[in-house]
PDB file of C-alpha atoms in Angstrom:
ATOM      1  CA  MET L1344      -0.171  -0.012  -0.027  1.00 58.00           C
ATOM      2  CA  HIS L1345       2.713   2.308  -0.101  1.00 75.00           C
ATOM      3  CA  GLN L1346       3.051   3.130  -3.364  1.00 80.00           C
ATOM      4  CA  GLN L1347       5.661   5.365  -4.187  1.00 78.00           C
ATOM      5  CA  ILE L1348       4.700   8.242  -6.808  1.00 76.00           C
ATOM      6  CA  MET L1349       7.510   8.763  -9.311  1.00 80.00           C
ATOM      7  CA  PHE L1350       8.240  11.122 -11.547  1.00 77.00           C
ATOM      8  CA  THR L1351      10.171  11.962 -14.328  1.00 86.00           C
ATOM      9  CA  PRO L1352      11.094  15.124 -16.131  1.00 86.00           C
ATOM     10  CA  ALA L1353       9.233  14.446 -19.100  1.00 89.00           C
ATOM     11  CA  ASP L1354       5.797  14.436 -17.093  1.00 87.00           C
ATOM     12  CA  LEU L1355       7.423  17.367 -14.568  1.00 88.00           C
ATOM     13  CA  ILE L1356       7.472  18.702 -18.615  1.00 92.00           C
ATOM     14  CA  GLU L1357       3.662  17.616 -19.581  1.00 92.00           C
ATOM     15  CA  VAL L1358       2.393  18.840 -16.442  1.00 91.00           C
ATOM     16  CA  MET L1359       4.051  22.954 -17.203  1.00 94.00           C
ATOM     17  CA  LYS L1360       2.784  22.190 -20.867  1.00 95.00           C
ATOM     18  CA  SER L1361      -0.677  21.709 -19.372  1.00 94.00           C
ATOM     19  CA  VAL L1362      -0.908  24.561 -16.928  1.00 95.00           C
ATOM     20  CA  CYS L1363       0.655  26.829 -19.523  1.00 96.00           C
ATOM     21  CA  TYR L1364      -1.604  25.435 -22.378  1.00 96.00           C
ATOM     22  CA  LEU L1365      -4.779  26.478 -19.457  1.00 96.00           C
ATOM     23  CA  ILE L1366      -3.617  29.679 -18.898  1.00 96.00           C
ATOM     24  CA  THR L1367      -3.362  30.786 -22.559  1.00 96.00           C
ATOM     25  CA  LEU L1368      -6.666  29.587 -22.716  1.00 96.00           C
ATOM     26  CA  ILE L1369      -7.626  31.149 -19.986  1.00 96.00           C
ATOM     27  CA  ALA L1370      -6.072  34.195 -20.996  1.00 96.00           C
ATOM     28  CA  ALA L1371      -7.841  33.368 -25.159  1.00 96.00           C
ATOM     29  CA  VAL L1372     -11.709  33.603 -23.226  1.00 96.00           C
ATOM     30  CA  VAL L1373     -10.974  36.357 -20.919  1.00 96.00           C
ATOM     31  CA  GLY L1374      -9.963  38.664 -24.271  1.00 95.00           C
ATOM     32  CA  ILE L1375     -13.030  36.790 -26.048  1.00 95.00           C
ATOM     33  CA  ILE L1376     -15.726  38.534 -23.403  1.00 95.00           C
ATOM     34  CA  ALA L1377     -13.682  41.537 -23.465  1.00 94.00           C
ATOM     35  CA  ALA L1378     -13.537  42.274 -27.397  1.00 93.00           C
ATOM     36  CA  THR L1379     -17.857  41.640 -26.352  1.00 91.00           C
ATOM     37  CA  VAL L1380     -18.334  43.763 -23.851  1.00 89.00           C
ATOM     38  CA  THR L1381     -16.165  46.017 -26.203  1.00 86.00           C
ATOM     39  CA  LYS L1382     -18.311  45.515 -29.713  1.00 86.00           C
ATOM     40  CA  VAL L1383     -21.944  45.741 -26.942  1.00 84.00           C
ATOM     41  CA  LYS L1384     -20.683  48.944 -25.054  1.00 81.00           C
ATOM     42  CA  ALA L1385     -19.791  50.472 -28.455  1.00 77.00           C
ATOM     43  CA  PRO L1386     -23.218  51.845 -29.592  1.00 77.00           C
ATOM     44  CA  ASP L1387     -24.150  53.196 -25.440  1.00 78.00           C
ATOM     45  CA  ARG L1388     -20.566  55.016 -26.278  1.00 78.00           C
ATOM     46  CA  SER L1389     -21.775  56.580 -29.738  1.00 80.00           C
ATOM     47  CA  ARG L1390     -25.197  56.838 -28.065  1.00 85.00           C
ATOM     48  CA  ASP L1391     -23.609  58.984 -25.404  1.00 85.00           C
ATOM     49  CA  LYS L1392     -21.541  60.887 -27.218  1.00 89.00           C
ATOM     50  CA  GLU L1393     -24.057  62.069 -30.218  1.00 90.00           C
ATOM     51  CA  LEU L1394     -26.606  62.806 -27.118  1.00 91.00           C
ATOM     52  CA  GLU L1395     -23.800  65.161 -25.307  1.00 93.00           C
ATOM     53  CA  GLU L1396     -23.450  66.675 -28.801  1.00 95.00           C
ATOM     54  CA  HIS L1397     -27.706  67.379 -29.221  1.00 95.00           C
ATOM     55  CA  GLU L1398     -28.012  68.648 -25.684  1.00 96.00           C
ATOM     56  CA  LYS L1399     -24.166  71.187 -26.465  1.00 96.00           C
ATOM     57  CA  ARG L1400     -27.212  72.088 -29.516  1.00 96.00           C
ATOM     58  CA  ILE L1401     -30.076  72.875 -27.602  1.00 96.00           C
ATOM     59  CA  ASN L1402     -28.191  74.712 -25.661  1.00 96.00           C
ATOM     60  CA  GLU L1403     -27.004  76.696 -27.943  1.00 96.00           C
ATOM     61  CA  LEU L1404     -30.250  77.017 -29.382  1.00 96.00           C
ATOM     62  CA  GLU L1405     -32.024  77.858 -26.862  1.00 96.00           C
ATOM     63  CA  LYS L1406     -29.539  80.811 -25.653  1.00 96.00           C
ATOM     64  CA  THR L1407     -30.113  82.020 -29.129  1.00 95.00           C
ATOM     65  CA  ARG L1408     -34.403  81.895 -28.932  1.00 95.00           C
ATOM     66  CA  GLU L1409     -33.762  83.932 -25.022  1.00 95.00           C
ATOM     67  CA  GLU L1410     -32.209  86.946 -26.495  1.00 94.00           C
ATOM     68  CA  PHE L1411     -34.257  86.108 -29.638  1.00 94.00           C
ATOM     69  CA  LYS L1412     -36.993  86.975 -27.189  1.00 94.00           C
ATOM     70  CA  THR L1413     -35.847  89.452 -25.514  1.00 93.00           C
ATOM     71  CA  PHE L1414     -35.393  91.421 -28.792  1.00 92.00           C
ATOM     72  CA  PHE L1415     -39.042  90.578 -30.500  1.00 93.00           C
ATOM     73  CA  ARG L1416     -40.331  92.332 -26.460  1.00 91.00           C
ATOM     74  CA  SER L1417     -38.275  95.101 -27.382  1.00 90.00           C
ATOM     75  CA  ASP L1418     -39.300  95.451 -30.664  1.00 91.00           C
ATOM     76  CA  SER L1419     -42.819  94.921 -30.027  1.00 90.00           C
ATOM     77  CA  ASP L1420     -42.240  98.085 -27.446  1.00 88.00           C
ATOM     78  CA  ARG L1421     -40.486  99.582 -29.778  1.00 89.00           C
ATOM     79  CA  PHE L1422     -43.284  99.890 -32.695  1.00 91.00           C
ATOM     80  CA  VAL L1423     -46.390  99.916 -29.573  1.00 89.00           C
ATOM     81  CA  ARG L1424     -44.299 103.657 -29.074  1.00 86.00           C
ATOM     82  CA  LEU L1425     -44.097 104.034 -32.465  1.00 88.00           C
ATOM     83  CA  GLU L1426     -47.866 104.142 -33.326  1.00 89.00           C
ATOM     84  CA  SER L1427     -48.845 106.118 -30.026  1.00 85.00           C
ATOM     85  CA  ASP L1428     -46.585 109.100 -31.858  1.00 84.00           C
ATOM     86  CA  THR L1429     -47.671 108.816 -35.093  1.00 87.00           C
ATOM     87  CA  ARG L1430     -51.572 109.364 -33.675  1.00 85.00           C
ATOM     88  CA  ILE L1431     -50.061 112.257 -31.722  1.00 83.00           C
ATOM     89  CA  TYR L1432     -48.448 113.394 -35.352  1.00 84.00           C
ATOM     90  CA  GLN L1433     -51.874 112.674 -37.214  1.00 82.00           C
ATOM     91  CA  ARG L1434     -54.116 114.721 -34.270  1.00 81.00           C
ATOM     92  CA  GLY L1435     -51.765 117.339 -34.278  1.00 81.00           C
ATOM     93  CA  LEU L1436     -51.725 117.417 -38.603  1.00 82.00           C
ATOM     94  CA  LEU L1437     -55.980 117.339 -38.133  1.00 80.00           C
ATOM     95  CA  ALA L1438     -55.311 120.009 -35.996  1.00 80.00           C
ATOM     96  CA  LEU L1439     -53.466 121.837 -37.936  1.00 80.00           C
ATOM     97  CA  ILE L1440     -55.451 121.426 -41.102  1.00 75.00           C
ATOM     98  CA  ASN L1441     -58.671 122.400 -39.477  1.00 75.00           C
ATOM     99  CA  HIS L1442     -57.229 125.449 -37.946  1.00 76.00           C
ATOM    100  CA  SER L1443     -55.637 126.382 -42.078  1.00 76.00           C
ATOM    101  CA  ILE L1444     -59.064 125.282 -43.331  1.00 74.00           C
ATOM    102  CA  ASP L1445     -61.626 127.885 -40.790  1.00 78.00           C
ATOM    103  CA  GLY L1446     -59.093 129.451 -37.674  1.00 74.00           C
ATOM    104  CA  ASN L1447     -60.281 127.807 -35.094  1.00 74.00           C
ATOM    105  CA  ASN L1448     -59.364 124.996 -32.741  1.00 71.00           C
ATOM    106  CA  ILE L1449     -56.998 126.948 -30.735  1.00 77.00           C
ATOM    107  CA  SER L1450     -57.572 124.876 -27.973  1.00 78.00           C
ATOM    108  CA  GLU L1451     -56.835 121.764 -30.135  1.00 78.00           C
ATOM    109  CA  LEU L1452     -53.797 123.177 -31.370  1.00 77.00           C
ATOM    110  CA  GLU L1453     -52.649 123.729 -27.832  1.00 79.00           C
ATOM    111  CA  LYS L1454     -53.159 120.774 -26.443  1.00 80.00           C
ATOM    112  CA  CYS L1455     -51.444 118.785 -29.639  1.00 78.00           C
ATOM    113  CA  ARG L1456     -48.775 120.791 -28.598  1.00 80.00           C
ATOM    114  CA  ASP L1457     -48.429 119.780 -25.257  1.00 83.00           C
ATOM    115  CA  GLU L1458     -48.783 116.614 -26.589  1.00 82.00           C
ATOM    116  CA  LEU L1459     -46.321 116.513 -28.776  1.00 80.00           C
ATOM    117  CA  THR L1460     -43.411 118.391 -26.538  1.00 81.00           C
ATOM    118  CA  GLU L1461     -44.350 115.583 -24.168  1.00 82.00           C
ATOM    119  CA  VAL L1462     -43.125 112.672 -26.852  1.00 78.00           C
ATOM    120  CA  ILE L1463     -40.396 114.919 -28.102  1.00 77.00           C
ATOM    121  CA  TYR L1464     -38.121 114.905 -24.420  1.00 77.00           C
ATOM    122  CA  LYS L1465     -39.725 111.252 -24.071  1.00 75.00           C
ATOM    123  CA  VAL L1466     -37.646 110.325 -27.152  1.00 61.00           C
ATOM    124  CA  LYS L1467     -34.747 112.764 -26.198  1.00 60.00           C
ATOM    125  CA  GLU L1468     -34.540 110.976 -22.751  1.00 63.00           C
ATOM    126  CA  ASN L1469     -34.163 107.567 -23.898  1.00 57.00           C
TER     127      ASN L1469
END
């Protein structure tokens, strides 16, 4: 029952070859798994990159949109002022025409003069 186990140098070399083969096989399997994981994650990375670029564009466009909104608001206010001023000028012209025709409407001319003076001073202040 006491058998002695004997290894020859050839047996040791075969064991070492088997261990090296096993290590090589494990490395190859790990390499294949890593390559597969990289290929699977590649669309996610490219999609994430595209999403980041789209978010940047959206942010830039929103900033531009806000700038345009402020421009439009200021233009709208300016148009309202211009329309009001035009009405005052038209009333003044109408009062002048009426005064030229019949010589009356002096109080209306004075009222128009005051409105025109107010508009002119408002324009100078702004």
